mmCIF file of C-alpha atoms in Angstrom:
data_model
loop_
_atom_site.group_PDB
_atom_site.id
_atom_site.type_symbol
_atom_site.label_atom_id
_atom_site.label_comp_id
_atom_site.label_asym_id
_atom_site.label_seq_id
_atom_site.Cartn_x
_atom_site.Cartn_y
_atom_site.Cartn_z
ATOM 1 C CA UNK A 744 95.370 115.395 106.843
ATOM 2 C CA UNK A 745 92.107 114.415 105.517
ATOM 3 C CA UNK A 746 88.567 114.689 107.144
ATOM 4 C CA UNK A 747 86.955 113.203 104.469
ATOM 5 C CA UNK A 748 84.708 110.454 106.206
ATOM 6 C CA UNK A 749 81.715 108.281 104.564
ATOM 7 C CA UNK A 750 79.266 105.915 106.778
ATOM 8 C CA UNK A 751 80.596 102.308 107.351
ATOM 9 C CA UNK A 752 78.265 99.483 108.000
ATOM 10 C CA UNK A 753 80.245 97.992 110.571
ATOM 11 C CA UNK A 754 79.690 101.007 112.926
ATOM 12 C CA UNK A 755 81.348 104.307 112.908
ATOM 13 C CA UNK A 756 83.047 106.447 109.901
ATOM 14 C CA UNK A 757 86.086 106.180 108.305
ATOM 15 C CA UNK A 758 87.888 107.655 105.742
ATOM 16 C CA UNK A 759 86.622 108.147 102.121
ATOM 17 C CA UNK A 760 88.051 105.866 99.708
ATOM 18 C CA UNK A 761 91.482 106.891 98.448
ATOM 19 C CA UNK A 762 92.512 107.457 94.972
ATOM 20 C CA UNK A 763 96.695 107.199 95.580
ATOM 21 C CA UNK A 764 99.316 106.665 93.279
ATOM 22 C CA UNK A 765 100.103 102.879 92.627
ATOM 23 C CA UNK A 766 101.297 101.193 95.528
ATOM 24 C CA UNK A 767 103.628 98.705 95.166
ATOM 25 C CA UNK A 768 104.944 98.601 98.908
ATOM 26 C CA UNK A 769 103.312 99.093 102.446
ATOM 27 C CA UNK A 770 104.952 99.043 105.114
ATOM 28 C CA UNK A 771 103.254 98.330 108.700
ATOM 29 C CA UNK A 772 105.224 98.978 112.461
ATOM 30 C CA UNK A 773 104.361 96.188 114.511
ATOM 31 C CA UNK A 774 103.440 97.065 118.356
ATOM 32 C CA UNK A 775 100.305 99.317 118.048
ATOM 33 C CA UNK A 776 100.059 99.207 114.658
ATOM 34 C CA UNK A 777 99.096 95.660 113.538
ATOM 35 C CA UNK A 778 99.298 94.619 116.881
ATOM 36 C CA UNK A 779 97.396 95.534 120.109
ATOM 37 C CA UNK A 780 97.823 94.748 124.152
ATOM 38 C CA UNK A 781 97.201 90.683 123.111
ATOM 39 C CA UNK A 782 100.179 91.049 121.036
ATOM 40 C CA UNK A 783 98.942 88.481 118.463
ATOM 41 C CA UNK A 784 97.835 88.766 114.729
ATOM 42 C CA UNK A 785 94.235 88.805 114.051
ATOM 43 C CA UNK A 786 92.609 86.657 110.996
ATOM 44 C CA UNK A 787 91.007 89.708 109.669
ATOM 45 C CA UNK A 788 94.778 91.153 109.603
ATOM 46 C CA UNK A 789 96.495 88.529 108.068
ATOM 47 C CA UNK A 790 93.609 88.062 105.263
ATOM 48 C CA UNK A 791 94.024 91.562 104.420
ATOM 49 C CA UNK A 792 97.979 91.536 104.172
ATOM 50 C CA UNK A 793 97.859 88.279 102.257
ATOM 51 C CA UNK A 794 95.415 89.571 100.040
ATOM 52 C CA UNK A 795 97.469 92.947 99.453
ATOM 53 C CA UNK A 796 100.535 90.471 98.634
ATOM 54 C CA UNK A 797 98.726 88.555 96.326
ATOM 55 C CA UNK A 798 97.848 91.748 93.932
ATOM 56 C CA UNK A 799 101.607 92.219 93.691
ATOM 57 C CA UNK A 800 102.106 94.525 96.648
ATOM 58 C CA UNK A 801 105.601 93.983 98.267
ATOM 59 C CA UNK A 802 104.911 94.133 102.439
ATOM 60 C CA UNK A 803 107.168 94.690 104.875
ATOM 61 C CA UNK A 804 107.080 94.865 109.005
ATOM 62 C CA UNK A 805 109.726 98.319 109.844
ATOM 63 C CA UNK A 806 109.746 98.064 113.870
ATOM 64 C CA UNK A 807 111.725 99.004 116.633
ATOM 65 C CA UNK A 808 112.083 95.202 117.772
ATOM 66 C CA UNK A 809 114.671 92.976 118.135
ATOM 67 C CA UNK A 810 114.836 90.675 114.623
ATOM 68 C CA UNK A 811 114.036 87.567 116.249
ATOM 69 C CA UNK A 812 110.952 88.875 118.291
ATOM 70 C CA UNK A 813 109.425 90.208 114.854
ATOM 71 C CA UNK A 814 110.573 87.388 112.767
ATOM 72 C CA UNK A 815 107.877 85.419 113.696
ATOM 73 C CA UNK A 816 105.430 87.988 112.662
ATOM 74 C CA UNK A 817 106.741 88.256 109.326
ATOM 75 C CA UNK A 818 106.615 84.563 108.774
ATOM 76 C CA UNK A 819 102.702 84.304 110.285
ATOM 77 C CA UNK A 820 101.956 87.228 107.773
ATOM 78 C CA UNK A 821 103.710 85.087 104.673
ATOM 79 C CA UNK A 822 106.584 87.505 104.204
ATOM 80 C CA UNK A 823 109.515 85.136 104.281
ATOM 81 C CA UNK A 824 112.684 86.179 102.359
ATOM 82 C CA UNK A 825 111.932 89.521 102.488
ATOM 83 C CA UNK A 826 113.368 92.467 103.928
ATOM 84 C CA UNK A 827 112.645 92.780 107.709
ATOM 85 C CA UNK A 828 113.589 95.879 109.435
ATOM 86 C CA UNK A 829 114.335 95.973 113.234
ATOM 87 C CA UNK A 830 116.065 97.904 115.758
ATOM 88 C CA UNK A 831 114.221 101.368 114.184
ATOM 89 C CA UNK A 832 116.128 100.780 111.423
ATOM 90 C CA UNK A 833 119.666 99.819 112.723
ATOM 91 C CA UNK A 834 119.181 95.996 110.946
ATOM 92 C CA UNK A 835 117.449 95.264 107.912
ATOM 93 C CA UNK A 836 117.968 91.316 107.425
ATOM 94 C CA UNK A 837 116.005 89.084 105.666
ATOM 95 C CA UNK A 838 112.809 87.145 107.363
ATOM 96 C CA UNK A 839 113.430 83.171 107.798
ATOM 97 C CA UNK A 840 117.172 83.442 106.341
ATOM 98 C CA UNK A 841 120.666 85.193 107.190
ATOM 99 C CA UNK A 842 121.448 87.547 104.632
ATOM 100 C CA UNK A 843 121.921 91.065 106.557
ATOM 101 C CA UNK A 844 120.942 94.575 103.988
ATOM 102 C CA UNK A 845 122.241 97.000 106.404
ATOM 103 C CA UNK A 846 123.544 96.505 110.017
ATOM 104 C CA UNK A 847 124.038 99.871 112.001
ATOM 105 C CA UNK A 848 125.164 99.977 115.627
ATOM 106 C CA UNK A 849 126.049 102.615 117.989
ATOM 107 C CA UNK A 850 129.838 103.355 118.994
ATOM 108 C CA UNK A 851 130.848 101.837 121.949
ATOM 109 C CA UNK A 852 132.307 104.786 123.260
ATOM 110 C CA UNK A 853 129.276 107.345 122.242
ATOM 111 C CA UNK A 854 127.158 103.839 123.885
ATOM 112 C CA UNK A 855 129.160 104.802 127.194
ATOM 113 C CA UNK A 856 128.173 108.339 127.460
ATOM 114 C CA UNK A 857 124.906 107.166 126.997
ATOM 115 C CA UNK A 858 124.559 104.727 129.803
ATOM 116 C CA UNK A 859 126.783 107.002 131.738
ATOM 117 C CA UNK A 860 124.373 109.592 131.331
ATOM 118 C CA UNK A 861 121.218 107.408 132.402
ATOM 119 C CA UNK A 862 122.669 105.599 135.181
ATOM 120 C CA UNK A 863 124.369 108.912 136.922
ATOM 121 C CA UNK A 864 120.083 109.979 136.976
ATOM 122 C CA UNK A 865 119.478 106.693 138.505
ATOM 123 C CA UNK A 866 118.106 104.840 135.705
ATOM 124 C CA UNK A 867 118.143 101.229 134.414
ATOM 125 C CA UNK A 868 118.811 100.935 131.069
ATOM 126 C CA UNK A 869 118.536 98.123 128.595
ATOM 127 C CA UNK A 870 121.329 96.976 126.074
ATOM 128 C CA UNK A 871 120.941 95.520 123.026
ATOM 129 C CA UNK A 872 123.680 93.679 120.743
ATOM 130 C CA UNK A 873 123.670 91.210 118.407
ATOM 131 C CA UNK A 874 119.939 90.142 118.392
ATOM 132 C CA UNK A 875 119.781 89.850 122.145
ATOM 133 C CA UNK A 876 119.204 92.159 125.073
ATOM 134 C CA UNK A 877 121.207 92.893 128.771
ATOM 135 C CA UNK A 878 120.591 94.620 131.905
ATOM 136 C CA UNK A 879 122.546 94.962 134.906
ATOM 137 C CA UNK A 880 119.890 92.721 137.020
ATOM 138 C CA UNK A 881 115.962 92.057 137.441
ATOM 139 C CA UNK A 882 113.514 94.710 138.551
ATOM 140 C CA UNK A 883 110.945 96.621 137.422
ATOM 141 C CA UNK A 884 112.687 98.747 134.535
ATOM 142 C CA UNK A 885 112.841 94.865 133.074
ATOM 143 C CA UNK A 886 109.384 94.030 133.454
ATOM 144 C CA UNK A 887 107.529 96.052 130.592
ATOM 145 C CA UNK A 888 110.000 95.193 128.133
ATOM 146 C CA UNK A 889 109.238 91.450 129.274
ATOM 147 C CA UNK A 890 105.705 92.166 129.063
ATOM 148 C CA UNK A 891 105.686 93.627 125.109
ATOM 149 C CA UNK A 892 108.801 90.790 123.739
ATOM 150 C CA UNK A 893 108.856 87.679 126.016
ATOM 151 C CA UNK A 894 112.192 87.832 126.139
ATOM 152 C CA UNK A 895 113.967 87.795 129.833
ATOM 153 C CA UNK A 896 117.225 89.923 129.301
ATOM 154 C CA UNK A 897 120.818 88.742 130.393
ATOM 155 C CA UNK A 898 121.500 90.079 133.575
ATOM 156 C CA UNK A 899 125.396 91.543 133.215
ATOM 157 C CA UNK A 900 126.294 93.444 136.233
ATOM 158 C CA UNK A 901 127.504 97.076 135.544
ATOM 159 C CA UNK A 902 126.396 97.663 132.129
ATOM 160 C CA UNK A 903 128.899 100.148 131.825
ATOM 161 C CA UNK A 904 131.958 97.999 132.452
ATOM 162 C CA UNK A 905 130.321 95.782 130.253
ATOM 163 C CA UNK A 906 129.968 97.713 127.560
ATOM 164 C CA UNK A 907 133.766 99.001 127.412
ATOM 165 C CA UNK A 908 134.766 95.984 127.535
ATOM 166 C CA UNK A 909 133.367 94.875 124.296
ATOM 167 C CA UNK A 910 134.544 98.545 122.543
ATOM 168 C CA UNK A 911 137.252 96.903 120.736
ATOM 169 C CA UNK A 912 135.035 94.327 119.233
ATOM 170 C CA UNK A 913 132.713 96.764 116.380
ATOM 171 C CA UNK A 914 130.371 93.740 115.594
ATOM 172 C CA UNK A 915 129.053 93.413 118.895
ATOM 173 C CA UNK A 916 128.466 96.938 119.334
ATOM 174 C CA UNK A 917 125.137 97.944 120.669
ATOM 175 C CA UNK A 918 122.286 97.994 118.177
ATOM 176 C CA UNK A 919 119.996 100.324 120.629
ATOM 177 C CA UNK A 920 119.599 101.074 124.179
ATOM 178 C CA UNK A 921 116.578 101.615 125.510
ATOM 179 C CA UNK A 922 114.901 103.236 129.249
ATOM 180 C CA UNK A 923 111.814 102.810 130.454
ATOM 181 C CA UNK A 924 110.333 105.594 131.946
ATOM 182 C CA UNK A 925 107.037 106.380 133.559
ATOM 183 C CA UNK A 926 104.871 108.326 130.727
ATOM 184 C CA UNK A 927 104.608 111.624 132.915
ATOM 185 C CA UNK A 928 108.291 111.754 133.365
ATOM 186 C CA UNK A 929 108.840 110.654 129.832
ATOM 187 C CA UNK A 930 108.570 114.424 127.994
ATOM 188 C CA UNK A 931 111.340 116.029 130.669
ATOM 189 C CA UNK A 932 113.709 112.632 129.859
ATOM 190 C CA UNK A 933 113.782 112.668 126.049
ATOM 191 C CA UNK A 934 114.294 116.813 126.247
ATOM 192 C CA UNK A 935 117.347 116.442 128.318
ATOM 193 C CA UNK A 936 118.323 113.462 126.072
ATOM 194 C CA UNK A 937 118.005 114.947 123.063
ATOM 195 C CA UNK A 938 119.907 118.113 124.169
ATOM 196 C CA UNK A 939 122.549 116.027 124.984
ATOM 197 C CA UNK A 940 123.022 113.458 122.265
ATOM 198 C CA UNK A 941 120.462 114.589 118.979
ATOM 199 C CA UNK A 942 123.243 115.859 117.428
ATOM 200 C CA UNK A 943 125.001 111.822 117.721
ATOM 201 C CA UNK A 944 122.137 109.817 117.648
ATOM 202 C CA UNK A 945 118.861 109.521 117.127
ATOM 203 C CA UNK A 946 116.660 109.713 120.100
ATOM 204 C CA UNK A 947 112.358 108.523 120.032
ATOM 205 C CA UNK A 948 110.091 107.141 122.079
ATOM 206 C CA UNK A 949 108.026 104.007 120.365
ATOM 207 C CA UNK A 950 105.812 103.183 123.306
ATOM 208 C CA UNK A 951 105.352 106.366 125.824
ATOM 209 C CA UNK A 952 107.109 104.589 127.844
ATOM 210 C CA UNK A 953 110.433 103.932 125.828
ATOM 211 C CA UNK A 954 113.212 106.039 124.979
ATOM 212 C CA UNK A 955 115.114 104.401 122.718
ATOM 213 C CA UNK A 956 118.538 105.605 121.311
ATOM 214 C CA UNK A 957 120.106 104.737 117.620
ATOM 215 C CA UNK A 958 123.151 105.451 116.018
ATOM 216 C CA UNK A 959 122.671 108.631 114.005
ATOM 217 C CA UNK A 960 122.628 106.944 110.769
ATOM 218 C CA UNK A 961 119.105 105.237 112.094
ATOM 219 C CA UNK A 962 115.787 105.675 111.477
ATOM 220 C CA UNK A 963 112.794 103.987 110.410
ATOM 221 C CA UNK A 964 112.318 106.182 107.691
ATOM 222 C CA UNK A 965 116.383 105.678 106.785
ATOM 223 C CA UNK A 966 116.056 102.538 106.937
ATOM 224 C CA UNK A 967 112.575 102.161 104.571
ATOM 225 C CA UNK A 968 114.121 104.551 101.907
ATOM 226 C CA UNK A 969 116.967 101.897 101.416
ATOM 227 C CA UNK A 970 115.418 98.904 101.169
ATOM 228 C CA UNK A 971 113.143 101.233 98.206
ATOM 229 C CA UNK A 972 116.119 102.613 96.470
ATOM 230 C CA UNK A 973 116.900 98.879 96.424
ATOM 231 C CA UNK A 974 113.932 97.259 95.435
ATOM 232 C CA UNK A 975 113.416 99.765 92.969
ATOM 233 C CA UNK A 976 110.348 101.636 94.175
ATOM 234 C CA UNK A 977 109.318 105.530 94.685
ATOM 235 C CA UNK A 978 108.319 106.971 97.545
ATOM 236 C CA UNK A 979 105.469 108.051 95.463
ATOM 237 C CA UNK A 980 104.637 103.963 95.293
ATOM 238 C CA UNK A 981 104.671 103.032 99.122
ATOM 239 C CA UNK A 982 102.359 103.237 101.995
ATOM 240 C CA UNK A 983 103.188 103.386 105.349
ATOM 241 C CA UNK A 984 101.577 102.358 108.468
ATOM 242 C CA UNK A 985 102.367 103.429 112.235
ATOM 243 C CA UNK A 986 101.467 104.898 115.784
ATOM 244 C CA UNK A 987 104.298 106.507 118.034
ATOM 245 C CA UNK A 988 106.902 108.949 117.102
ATOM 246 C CA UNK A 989 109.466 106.625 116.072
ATOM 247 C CA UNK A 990 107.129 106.390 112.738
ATOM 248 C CA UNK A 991 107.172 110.239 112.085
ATOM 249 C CA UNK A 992 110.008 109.966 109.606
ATOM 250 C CA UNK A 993 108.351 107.036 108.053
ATOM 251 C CA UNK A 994 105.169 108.062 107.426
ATOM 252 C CA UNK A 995 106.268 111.689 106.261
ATOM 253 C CA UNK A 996 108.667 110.170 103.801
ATOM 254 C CA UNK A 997 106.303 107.452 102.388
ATOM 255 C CA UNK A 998 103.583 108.873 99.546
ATOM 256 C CA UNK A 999 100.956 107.715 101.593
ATOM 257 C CA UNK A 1000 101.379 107.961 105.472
ATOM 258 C CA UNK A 1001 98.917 106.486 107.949
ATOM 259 C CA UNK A 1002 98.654 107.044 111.332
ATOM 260 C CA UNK A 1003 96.928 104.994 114.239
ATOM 261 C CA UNK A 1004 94.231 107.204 115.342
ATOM 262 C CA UNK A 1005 95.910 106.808 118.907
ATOM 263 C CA UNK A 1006 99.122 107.954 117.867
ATOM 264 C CA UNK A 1007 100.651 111.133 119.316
ATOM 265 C CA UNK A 1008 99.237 114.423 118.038
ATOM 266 C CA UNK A 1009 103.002 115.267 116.267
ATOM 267 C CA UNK A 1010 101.893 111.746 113.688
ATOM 268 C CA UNK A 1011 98.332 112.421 113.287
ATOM 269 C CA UNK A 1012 99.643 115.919 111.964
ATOM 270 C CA UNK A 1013 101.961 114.391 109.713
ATOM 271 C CA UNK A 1014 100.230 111.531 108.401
ATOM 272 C CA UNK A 1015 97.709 111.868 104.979
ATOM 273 C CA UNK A 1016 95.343 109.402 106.438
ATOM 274 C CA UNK A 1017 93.958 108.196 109.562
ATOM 275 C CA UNK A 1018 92.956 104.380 110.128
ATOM 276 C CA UNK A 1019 90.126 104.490 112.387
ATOM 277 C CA UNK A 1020 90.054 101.285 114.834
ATOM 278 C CA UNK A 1021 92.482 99.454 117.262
ATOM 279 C CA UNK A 1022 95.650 98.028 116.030
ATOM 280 C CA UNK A 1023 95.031 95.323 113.663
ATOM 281 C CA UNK A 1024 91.489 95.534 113.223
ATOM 282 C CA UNK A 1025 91.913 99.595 112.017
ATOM 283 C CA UNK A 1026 94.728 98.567 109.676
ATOM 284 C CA UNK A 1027 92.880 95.280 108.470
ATOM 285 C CA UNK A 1028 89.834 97.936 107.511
ATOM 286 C CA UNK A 1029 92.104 100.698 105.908
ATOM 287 C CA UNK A 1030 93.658 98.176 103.204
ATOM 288 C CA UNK A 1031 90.182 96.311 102.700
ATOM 289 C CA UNK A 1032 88.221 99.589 101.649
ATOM 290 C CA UNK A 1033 91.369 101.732 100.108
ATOM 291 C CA UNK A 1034 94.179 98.823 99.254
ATOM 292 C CA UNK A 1035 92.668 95.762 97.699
ATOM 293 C CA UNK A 1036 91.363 96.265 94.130
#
């Protein structure tokens, strides 16, 4: 990772201006990345991804989000008919229309063991199908979720129950489940979880406080390399932008990988470049001084 840093007349350092292969795609997470706690787009932000799509730089948003609580993201940042990716990678569907790249859920039956597994510990997980989300009722396992989408879940009973009775339907299918966790029981969690199921799924936390399961077929990174191979562009030719572990695969696959600079340790290890600055602001500065011609 490089330490190269020059003075910046807004305050602080920041990297030194980079000299990258041409990029012809960038790719940003949302939560964390070009959003902070406010969860809204700043000006500065949205100048600065315009401006990169006006040179000719395809942009997409690659998030662990439902569709339709990124969607309207996409569409505030101009990106309409263009690839959005969701779900870590489980849908890739296009913003402001219906045509669906890729559409990846979990087996109901592996989606069983899962819940199976988390409720037996005495957890509350959350369910998501189709492009909406269930839990078995209101509480506090609900109320960060709320807090981050805006979106009050479907309250279903026993999830479990639930879920096997949709097994012999494929299309409704969960997309991900997710638990929230306190962050300092969050490490012990994900060990036991990936011990049990890495093999079958994939397994990451996005915020500390989320463990989020996939089908194994899903990641970010997965999920970015398609929409390339079908777009036509190189790893080589893409930037990528993100802060929690579920962007490790992304940012090590893209040619140029940034990290948040309050990412985990594990993505400021992997990542070629830092961007200095909370979410949105740091991003707006990284393309402004390294991006933009």
């Amino acid at each position: 990772m490089s330490n190269q840093q020059t003075d910046d007349r807004d305050g602080g350092s920041r990297p030194g201006r980079l000299n990258p292969p041409r990029i012809r795609l960038a790719a940003f997470d949302l939560d964390g990345t070009l959003l902070g706690p406010d969860i809204i787009l700043g000006d500065r932000l949205i100048r600065a991804v315009r401006r990169l799509s006006d040179q000719g730089v395809t942009v997409l948003i690659v998030t662990g989000r439902m569709h339709r609580t990124a969607e309207r993201y996409a569409l505030e940042l101009g990106l309409e008919g263009l690839p959005l990716v969701t779900y870590n990678g489980a849908l890739v569907r296009r913003a402001g229309g219906d045509d669906v790249w890729w559409h990846q859920p979990i087996a109901a039956p592996l989606a069983v063991e899962v819940l199976e597994f988390l409720v037996e510990r005495g957890f509350e997980p959350l369910v998501f199908h189709g492009d909406g989300v269930c839990a078995r009722g209101p509480g506090d396992h609900v109320d960060p979720y709320f807090r981050v989408s805006g979106i009050a879940p479907e309250y279903v009973g026993d999830l479990v129950r639930y879920v096997k009775g949709l097994a012999g339907t494929p299309t409704v299918e969960p997309l991900k489940l997710l638990q929230v966790e306190a962050v300092e029981s969050m490490p012990a969690l994900r060990d036991q979880a990936v011990a049990r199921f890495g093999a079958r799924l994939t397994v990451t936390t996005s915020f500390p406080y989320f463990l989020e399961f996939m089908s194994g077929e899903v990641s970010k990174g997965k999920a970015l390399a398609r929409v390339c191979e079908r777009l036509g562009v190189r790893a080589a030719e893409v930037a990528a932008f993100g802060d929690g572990l579920n962007d490790l695969d992304m940012i090590q696959w893209a040619g140029l990988g940034v990290a948040m600079e309050h990412g985990p340790q594990e993505l400021l290890a992997a990542a070629a470049q830092v961007a200095e600055g909370p979410p949105g602001e740091g991003v707006a500065r990284f393309i402004e001084r390294n991006l933009l011609k």
